[in-house]
Short mmCIF file of C-alpha atoms in Angstrom, two decimals:
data_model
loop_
_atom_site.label_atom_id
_atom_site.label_comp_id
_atom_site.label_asym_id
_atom_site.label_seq_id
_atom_site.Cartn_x
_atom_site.Cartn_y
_atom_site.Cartn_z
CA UNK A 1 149.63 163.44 -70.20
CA UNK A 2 148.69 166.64 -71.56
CA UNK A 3 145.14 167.37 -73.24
CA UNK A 4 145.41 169.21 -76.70
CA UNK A 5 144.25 172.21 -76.99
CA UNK A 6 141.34 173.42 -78.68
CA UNK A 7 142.58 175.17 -81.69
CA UNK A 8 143.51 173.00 -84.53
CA UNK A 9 147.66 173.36 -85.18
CA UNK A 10 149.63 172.25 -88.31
CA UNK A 11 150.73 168.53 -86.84
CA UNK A 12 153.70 167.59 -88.79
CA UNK A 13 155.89 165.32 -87.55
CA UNK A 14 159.65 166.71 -86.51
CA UNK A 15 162.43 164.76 -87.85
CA UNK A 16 164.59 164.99 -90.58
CA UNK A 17 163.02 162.42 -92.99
CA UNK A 18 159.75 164.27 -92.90
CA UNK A 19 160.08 167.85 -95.63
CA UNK A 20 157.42 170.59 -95.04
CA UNK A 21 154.02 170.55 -94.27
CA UNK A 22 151.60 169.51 -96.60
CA UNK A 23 149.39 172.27 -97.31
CA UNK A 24 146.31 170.51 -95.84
CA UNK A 25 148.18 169.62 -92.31
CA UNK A 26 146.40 173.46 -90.82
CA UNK A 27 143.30 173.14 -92.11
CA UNK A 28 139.95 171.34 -90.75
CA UNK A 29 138.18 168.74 -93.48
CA UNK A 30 135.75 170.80 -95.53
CA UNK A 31 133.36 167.63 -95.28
CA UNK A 32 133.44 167.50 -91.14
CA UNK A 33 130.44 167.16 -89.70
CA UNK A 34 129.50 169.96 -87.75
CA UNK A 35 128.62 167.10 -84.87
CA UNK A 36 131.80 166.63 -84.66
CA UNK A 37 134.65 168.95 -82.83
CA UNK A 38 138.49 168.59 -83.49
CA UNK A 39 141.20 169.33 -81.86
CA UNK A 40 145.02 168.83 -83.35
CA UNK A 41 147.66 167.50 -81.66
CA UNK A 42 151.83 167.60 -82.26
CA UNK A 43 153.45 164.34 -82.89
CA UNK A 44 157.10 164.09 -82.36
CA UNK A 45 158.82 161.34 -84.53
CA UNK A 46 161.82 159.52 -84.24
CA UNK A 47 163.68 157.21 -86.57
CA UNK A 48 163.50 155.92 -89.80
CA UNK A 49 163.51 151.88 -90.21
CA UNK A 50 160.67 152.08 -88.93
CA UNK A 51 159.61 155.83 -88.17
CA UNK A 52 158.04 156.23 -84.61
CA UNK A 53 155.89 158.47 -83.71
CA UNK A 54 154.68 159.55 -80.17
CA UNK A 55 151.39 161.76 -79.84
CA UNK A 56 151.12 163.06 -76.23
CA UNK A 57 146.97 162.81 -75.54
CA UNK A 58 144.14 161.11 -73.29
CA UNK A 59 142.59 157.81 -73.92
CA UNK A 60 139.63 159.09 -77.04
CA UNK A 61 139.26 158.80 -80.42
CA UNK A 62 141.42 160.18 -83.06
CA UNK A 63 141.97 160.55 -86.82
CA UNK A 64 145.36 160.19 -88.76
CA UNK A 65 146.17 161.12 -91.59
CA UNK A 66 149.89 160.69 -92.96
CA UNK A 67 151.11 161.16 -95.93
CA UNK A 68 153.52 158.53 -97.06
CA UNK A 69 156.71 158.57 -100.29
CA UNK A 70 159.47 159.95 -100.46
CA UNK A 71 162.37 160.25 -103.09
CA UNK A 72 162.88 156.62 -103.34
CA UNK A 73 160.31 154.03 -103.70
CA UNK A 74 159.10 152.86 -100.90
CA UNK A 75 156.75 150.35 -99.04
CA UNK A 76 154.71 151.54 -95.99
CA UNK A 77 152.80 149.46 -93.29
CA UNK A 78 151.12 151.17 -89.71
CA UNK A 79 150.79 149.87 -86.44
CA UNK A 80 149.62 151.79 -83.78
CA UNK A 81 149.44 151.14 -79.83
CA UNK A 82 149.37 147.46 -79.03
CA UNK A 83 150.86 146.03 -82.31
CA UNK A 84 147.44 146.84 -84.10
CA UNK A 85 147.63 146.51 -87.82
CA UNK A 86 146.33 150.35 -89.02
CA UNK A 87 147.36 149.80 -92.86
CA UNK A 88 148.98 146.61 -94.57
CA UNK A 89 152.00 147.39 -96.70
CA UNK A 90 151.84 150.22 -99.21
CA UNK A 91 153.92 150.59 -102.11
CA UNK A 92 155.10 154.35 -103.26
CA UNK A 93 156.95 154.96 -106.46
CA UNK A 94 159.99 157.33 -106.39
CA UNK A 95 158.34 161.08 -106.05
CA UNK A 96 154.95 159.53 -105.29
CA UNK A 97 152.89 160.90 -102.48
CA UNK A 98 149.80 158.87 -101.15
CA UNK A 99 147.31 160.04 -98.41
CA UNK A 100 146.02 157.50 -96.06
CA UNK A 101 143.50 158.11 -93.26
CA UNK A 102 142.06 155.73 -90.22
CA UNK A 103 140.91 156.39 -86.78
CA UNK A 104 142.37 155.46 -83.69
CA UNK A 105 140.84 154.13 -80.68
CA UNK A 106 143.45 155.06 -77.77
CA UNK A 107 142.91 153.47 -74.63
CA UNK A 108 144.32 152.51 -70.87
CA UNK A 109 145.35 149.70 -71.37
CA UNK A 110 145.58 149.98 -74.64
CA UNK A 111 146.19 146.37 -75.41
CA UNK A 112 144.39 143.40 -73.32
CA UNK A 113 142.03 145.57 -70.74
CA UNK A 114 143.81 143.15 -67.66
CA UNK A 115 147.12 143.36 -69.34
CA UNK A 116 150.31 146.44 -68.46
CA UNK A 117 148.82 149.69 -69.65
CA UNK A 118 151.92 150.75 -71.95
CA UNK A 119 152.32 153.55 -73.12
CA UNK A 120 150.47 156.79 -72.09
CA UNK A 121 148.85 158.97 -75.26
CA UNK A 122 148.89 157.28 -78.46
CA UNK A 123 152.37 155.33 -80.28
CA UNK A 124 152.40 154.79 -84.16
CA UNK A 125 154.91 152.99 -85.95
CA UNK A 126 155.88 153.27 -89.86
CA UNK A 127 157.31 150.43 -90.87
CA UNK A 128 157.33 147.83 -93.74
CA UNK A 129 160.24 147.39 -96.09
CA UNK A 130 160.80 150.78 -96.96
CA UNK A 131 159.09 152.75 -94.55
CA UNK A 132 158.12 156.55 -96.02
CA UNK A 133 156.12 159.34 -94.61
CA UNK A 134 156.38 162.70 -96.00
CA UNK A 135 153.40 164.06 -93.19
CA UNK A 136 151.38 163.23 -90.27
CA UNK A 137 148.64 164.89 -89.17
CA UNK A 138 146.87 163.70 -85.91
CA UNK A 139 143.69 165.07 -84.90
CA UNK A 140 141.22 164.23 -81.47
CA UNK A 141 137.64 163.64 -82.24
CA UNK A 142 135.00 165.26 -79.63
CA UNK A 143 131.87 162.76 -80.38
CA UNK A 144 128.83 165.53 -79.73
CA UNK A 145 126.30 162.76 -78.79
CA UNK A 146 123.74 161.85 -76.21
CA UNK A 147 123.05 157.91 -74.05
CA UNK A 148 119.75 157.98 -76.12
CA UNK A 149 120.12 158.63 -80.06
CA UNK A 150 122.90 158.67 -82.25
CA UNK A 151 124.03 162.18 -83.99
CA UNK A 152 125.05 162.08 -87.29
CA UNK A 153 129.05 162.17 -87.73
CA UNK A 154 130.29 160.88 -85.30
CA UNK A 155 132.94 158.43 -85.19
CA UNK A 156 131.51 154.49 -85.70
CA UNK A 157 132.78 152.04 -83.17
CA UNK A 158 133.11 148.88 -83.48
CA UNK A 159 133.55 146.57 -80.45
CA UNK A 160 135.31 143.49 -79.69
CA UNK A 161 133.92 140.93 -76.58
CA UNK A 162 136.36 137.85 -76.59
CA UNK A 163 139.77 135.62 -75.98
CA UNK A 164 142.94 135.37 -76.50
CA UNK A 165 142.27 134.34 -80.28
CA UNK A 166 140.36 137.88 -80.31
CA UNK A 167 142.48 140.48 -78.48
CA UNK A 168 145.27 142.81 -78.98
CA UNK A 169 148.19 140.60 -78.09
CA UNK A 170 151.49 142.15 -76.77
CA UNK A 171 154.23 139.92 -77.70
CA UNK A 172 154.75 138.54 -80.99
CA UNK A 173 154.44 136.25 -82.59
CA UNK A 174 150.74 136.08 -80.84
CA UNK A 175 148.27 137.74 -82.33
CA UNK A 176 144.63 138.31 -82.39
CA UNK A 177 142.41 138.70 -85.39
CA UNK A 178 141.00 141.96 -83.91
CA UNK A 179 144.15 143.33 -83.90
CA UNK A 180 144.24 142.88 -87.59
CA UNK A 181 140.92 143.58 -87.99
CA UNK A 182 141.58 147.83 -88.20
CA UNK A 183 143.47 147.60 -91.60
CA UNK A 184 140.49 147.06 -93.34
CA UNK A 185 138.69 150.25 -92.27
CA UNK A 186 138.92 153.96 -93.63
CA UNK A 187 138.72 157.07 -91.00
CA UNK A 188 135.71 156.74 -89.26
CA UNK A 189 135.33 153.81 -87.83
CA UNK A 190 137.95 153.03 -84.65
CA UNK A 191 138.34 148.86 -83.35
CA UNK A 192 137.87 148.90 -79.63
CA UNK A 193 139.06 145.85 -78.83
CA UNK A 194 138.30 144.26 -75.32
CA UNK A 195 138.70 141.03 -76.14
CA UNK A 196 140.96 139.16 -73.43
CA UNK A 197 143.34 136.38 -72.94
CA UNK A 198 141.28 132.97 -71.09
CA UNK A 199 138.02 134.65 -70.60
CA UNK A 200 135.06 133.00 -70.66
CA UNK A 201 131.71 133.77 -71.82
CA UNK A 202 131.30 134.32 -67.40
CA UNK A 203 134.13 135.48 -66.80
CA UNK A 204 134.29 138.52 -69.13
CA UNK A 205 131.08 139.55 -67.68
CA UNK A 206 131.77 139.52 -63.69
CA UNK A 207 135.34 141.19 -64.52
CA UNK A 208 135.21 144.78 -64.16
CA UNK A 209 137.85 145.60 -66.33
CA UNK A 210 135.99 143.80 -69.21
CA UNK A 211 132.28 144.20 -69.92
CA UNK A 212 131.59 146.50 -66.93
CA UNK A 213 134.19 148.71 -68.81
CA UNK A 214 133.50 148.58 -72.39
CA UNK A 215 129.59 148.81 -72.00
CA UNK A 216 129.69 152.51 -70.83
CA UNK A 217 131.26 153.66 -74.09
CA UNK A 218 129.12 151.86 -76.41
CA UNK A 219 126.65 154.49 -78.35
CA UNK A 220 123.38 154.15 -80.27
CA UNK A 221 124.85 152.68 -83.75
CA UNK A 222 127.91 151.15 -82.83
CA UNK A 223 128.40 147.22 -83.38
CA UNK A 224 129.41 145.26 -80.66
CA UNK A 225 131.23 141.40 -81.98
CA UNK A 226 131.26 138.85 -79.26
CA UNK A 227 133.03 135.53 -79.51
CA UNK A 228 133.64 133.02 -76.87
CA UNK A 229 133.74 129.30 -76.45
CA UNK A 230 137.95 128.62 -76.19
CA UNK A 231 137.56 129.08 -72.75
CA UNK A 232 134.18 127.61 -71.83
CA UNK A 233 135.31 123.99 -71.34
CA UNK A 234 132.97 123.26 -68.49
CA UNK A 235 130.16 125.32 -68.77
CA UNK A 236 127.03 123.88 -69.19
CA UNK A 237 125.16 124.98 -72.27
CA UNK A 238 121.97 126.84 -70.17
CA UNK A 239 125.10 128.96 -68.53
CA UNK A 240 126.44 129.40 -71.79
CA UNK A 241 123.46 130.86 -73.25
CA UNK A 242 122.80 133.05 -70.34
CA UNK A 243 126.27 134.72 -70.29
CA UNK A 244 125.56 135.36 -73.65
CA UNK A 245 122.31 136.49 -73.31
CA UNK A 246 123.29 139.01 -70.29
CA UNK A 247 125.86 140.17 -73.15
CA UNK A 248 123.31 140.36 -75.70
CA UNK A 249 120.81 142.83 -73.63
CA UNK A 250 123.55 144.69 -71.97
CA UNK A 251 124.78 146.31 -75.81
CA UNK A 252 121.28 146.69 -76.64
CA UNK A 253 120.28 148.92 -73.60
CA UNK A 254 122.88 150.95 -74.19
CA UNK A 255 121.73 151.30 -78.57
CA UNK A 256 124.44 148.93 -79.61
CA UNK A 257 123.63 145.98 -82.43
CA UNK A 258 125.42 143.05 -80.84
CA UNK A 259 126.52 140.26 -83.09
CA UNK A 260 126.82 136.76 -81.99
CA UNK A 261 130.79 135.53 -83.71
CA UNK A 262 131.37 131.26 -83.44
CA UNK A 263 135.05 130.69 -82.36
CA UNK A 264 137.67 130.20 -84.93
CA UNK A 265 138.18 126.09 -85.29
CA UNK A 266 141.43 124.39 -83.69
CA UNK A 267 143.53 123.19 -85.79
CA UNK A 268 143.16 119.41 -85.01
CA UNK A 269 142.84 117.16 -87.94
CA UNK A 270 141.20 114.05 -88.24
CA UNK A 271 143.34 111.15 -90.33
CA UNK A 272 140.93 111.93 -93.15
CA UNK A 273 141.94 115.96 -93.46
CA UNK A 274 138.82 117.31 -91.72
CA UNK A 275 138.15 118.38 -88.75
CA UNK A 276 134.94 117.45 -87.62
CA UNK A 277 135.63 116.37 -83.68
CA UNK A 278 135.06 117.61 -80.73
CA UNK A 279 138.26 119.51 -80.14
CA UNK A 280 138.49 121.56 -83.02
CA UNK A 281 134.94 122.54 -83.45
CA UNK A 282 134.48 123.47 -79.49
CA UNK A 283 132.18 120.43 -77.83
CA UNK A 284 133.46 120.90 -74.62
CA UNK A 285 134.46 118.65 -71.59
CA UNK A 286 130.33 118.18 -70.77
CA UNK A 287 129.15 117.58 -74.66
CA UNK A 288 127.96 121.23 -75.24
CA UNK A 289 128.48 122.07 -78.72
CA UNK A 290 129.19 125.66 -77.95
CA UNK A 291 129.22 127.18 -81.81
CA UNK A 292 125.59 125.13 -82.04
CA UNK A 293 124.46 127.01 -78.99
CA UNK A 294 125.71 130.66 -80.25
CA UNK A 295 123.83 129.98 -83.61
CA UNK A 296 120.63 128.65 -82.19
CA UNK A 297 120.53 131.96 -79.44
CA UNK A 298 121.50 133.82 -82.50
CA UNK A 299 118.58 132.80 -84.18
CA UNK A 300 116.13 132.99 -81.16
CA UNK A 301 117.61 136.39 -80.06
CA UNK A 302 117.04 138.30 -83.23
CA UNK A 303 120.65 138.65 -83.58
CA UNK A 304 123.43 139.00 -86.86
CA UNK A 305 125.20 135.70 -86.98
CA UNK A 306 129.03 135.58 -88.20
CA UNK A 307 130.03 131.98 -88.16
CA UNK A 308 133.28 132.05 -88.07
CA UNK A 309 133.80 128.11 -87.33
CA UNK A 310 132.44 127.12 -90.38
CA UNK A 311 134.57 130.17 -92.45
CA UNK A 312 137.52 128.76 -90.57
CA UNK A 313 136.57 124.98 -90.86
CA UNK A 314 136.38 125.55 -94.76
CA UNK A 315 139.68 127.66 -95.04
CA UNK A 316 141.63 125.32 -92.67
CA UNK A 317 140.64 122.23 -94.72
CA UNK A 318 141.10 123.58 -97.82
CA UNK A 319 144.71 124.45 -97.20
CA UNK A 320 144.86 121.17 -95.09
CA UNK A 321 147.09 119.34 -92.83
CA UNK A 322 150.75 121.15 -94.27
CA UNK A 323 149.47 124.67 -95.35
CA UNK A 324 147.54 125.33 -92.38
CA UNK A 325 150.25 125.62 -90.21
CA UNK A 326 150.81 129.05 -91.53
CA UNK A 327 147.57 129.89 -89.66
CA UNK A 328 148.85 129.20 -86.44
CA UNK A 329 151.88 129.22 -83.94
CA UNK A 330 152.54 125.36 -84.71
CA UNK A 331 155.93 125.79 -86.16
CA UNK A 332 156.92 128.50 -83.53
CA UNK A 333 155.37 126.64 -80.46
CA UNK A 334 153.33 123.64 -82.02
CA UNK A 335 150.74 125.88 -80.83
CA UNK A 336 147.24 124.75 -82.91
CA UNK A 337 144.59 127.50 -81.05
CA UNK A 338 146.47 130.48 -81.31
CA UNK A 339 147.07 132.29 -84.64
CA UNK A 340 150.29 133.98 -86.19
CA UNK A 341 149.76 137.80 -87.39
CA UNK A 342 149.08 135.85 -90.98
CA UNK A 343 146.33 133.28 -89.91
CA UNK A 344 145.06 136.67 -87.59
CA UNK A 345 145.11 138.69 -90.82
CA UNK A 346 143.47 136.00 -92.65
CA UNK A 347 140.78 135.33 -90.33
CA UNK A 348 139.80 138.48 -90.12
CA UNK A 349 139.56 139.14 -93.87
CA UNK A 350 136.68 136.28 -92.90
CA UNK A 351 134.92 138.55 -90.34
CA UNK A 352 135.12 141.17 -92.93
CA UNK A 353 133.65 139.92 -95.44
CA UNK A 354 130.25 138.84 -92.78
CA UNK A 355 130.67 142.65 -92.06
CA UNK A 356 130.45 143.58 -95.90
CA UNK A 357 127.72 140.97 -96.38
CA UNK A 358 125.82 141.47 -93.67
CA UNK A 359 125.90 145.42 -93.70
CA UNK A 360 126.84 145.22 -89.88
CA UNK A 361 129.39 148.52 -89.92
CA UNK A 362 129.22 151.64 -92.52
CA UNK A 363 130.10 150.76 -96.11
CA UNK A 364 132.28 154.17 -96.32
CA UNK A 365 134.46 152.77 -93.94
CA UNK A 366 135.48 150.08 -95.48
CA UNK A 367 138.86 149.94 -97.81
#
């Protein structure tokens, strides 16, 4: 992989279905924070149902910007890297040109950290019904920063500790809620999501691909969600709150605000339509009520609380035994833990809204 250069170069994707440059595609934001350095980069496009489009750079931070329309109506969505959702389905008009902006986190590897790297440099993918980009304009973000104090500018991270119901899934129909969870943000804020398939609360701390990894990058500001409990089927509930607790002081040394996240319920219903038993609402194998345990450190740790059991207890319920099935792979692979990219996209709609509430991110991020 090459590294861009350091002068910024009009970035317009090279195909056919893409006209010329956009007048802005040369020219640095007027509102960039000096704190912050850019660099453009040259993306090379290929395609057209959907467009894809290739950007040759190191693992960082980057902003895109693309301009989608076309002659014809149209209907846009982005993916970028590991099947992460960058914008949901956008309808142009004939003639109608919209701007749309977000920030990339690009990674090795850049889906689960113990999964195949993919890729090198960073993959987008314009698709939808009627995909339509008239410009693209990538550009790498140089965070000016120190280990001890945020600067203002830079680029917001938000971090992702967790499982398989969590992380950036490769294959479809699998897929995480964080790796829906980046639709919902504007540019300046990237997902860095190293949430991984059957980790435990223990596990994802003695790996070091996982937390050993992740907790280098973290900077004053960012906000670190961790969720576990799938996996912790026979740990006892002191172990459990220690593992968190390691978690918990290992974001905050490094200036991170860690927030505790309850495990989305299993879809197990009781012959009465709820699900109030042990296997949907995470009491493991020894009688630990896991979600209990995450709110009650939450509370005695001074930490945000997004409890996403009860969110997902009250959605599941509501659309009950039939509807609920959407949610998850049941029809695909009578699969009631793991959700499809519509329960993913609908739980984390949930965990935005805590993140709204609870002012746990930058209300300019968020769409």
């Amino acid at each position: 992989m090459r590294r861009a250069g350091t002068a910024l170069l009009a970035a317009t994707a090279c195909l056919a279905a893409l006209p010329s440059a956009p007048a802005w595609a040369g020219t640095p934001g007027a509102a960039e924070s000096p704190a912050v350095a850019t660099a453009a980069v040259v993306p090379q496009c290929t395609g057209t149902a959907p467009i894809v489009c290739h950007a040759d750079v190191p693992p960082g931070t980057y902003d895109v910007t693309a301009v989608l329309g076309g002659a014809g109506a149209g209907s846009t969505s982005v993916t970028a890297e590991s099947r992460r959702t960058m914008l949901a389905a956008t309808p142009t008009a004939a003639g109608q040109r919209l701007i749309r902006s977000f920030t990339v986190n690009v990674r090795e590897p850049e889906g689960e950290p113990t999964g195949p790297s993919g890729s090198p440099g960073l993959d987008l993918a314009f698709g939808g019904a009627a995909p339509r980009l008239a410009g693209l304009k990538v550009t790498e973000v140089t965070e000016v920063t120190d280990a001890t104090k945020a600067v203002p500018g830079r680029r917001h991270q938000l971090f992702l500790a967790g499982d398989s119901t969590v992380c950036d899934q490769l294959t479809a129909p699998y897929t995480g809620w964080g790796q829906q969870l980046p639709q919902f943000f504007r540019r300046g804020l990237s997902v860095a999501n190293y949430a991984d398939s059957g980790e435990s609360s223990g596990s994802f701390l003695v790996d070091p691909r996982l937390f050993a990894t992740m907790r280098p990058l973290i900077h004053p500001g960012d906000t670190v969600l961790i969720q576990f409990a799938h996996n912790d089927k026979q740990t006892t509930a002191a172990d459990y709150r220690a593992h968190l607790g390691a978690l918990l002081d290992g974001v905050r040394a490094r200036g991170g605000e860690p927030v505790l996240v309850t495990p989305i319920v299993r879809r197990w219903f009781n012959d009465d339509g709820t699900l109030d038993n042990a296997t949907a609402l995470h009491i493991n194998g020894l009688g630990v009520n896991l979600p209990a345990e995450t709110r009650s450190l939450a509370a005695e740790r001074g930490v945000p609380l997004i409890d996403l059991t009860a969110l997902t207890k009250r959605l599941v319920e509501q659309l009950g035994p039939e509807g609920s099935k959407r949610l998850y792979l049941y029809d695909e692979a009578r699969d009631n833990t793991h959700t499809s990219a519509h329960g993913a996209t609908e739980f984390a709609r949930l965990v935005l809204g805590e993140l709204r509430a609870q002012r746990l991110v930058p209300a300019g991020v968020l769409r």
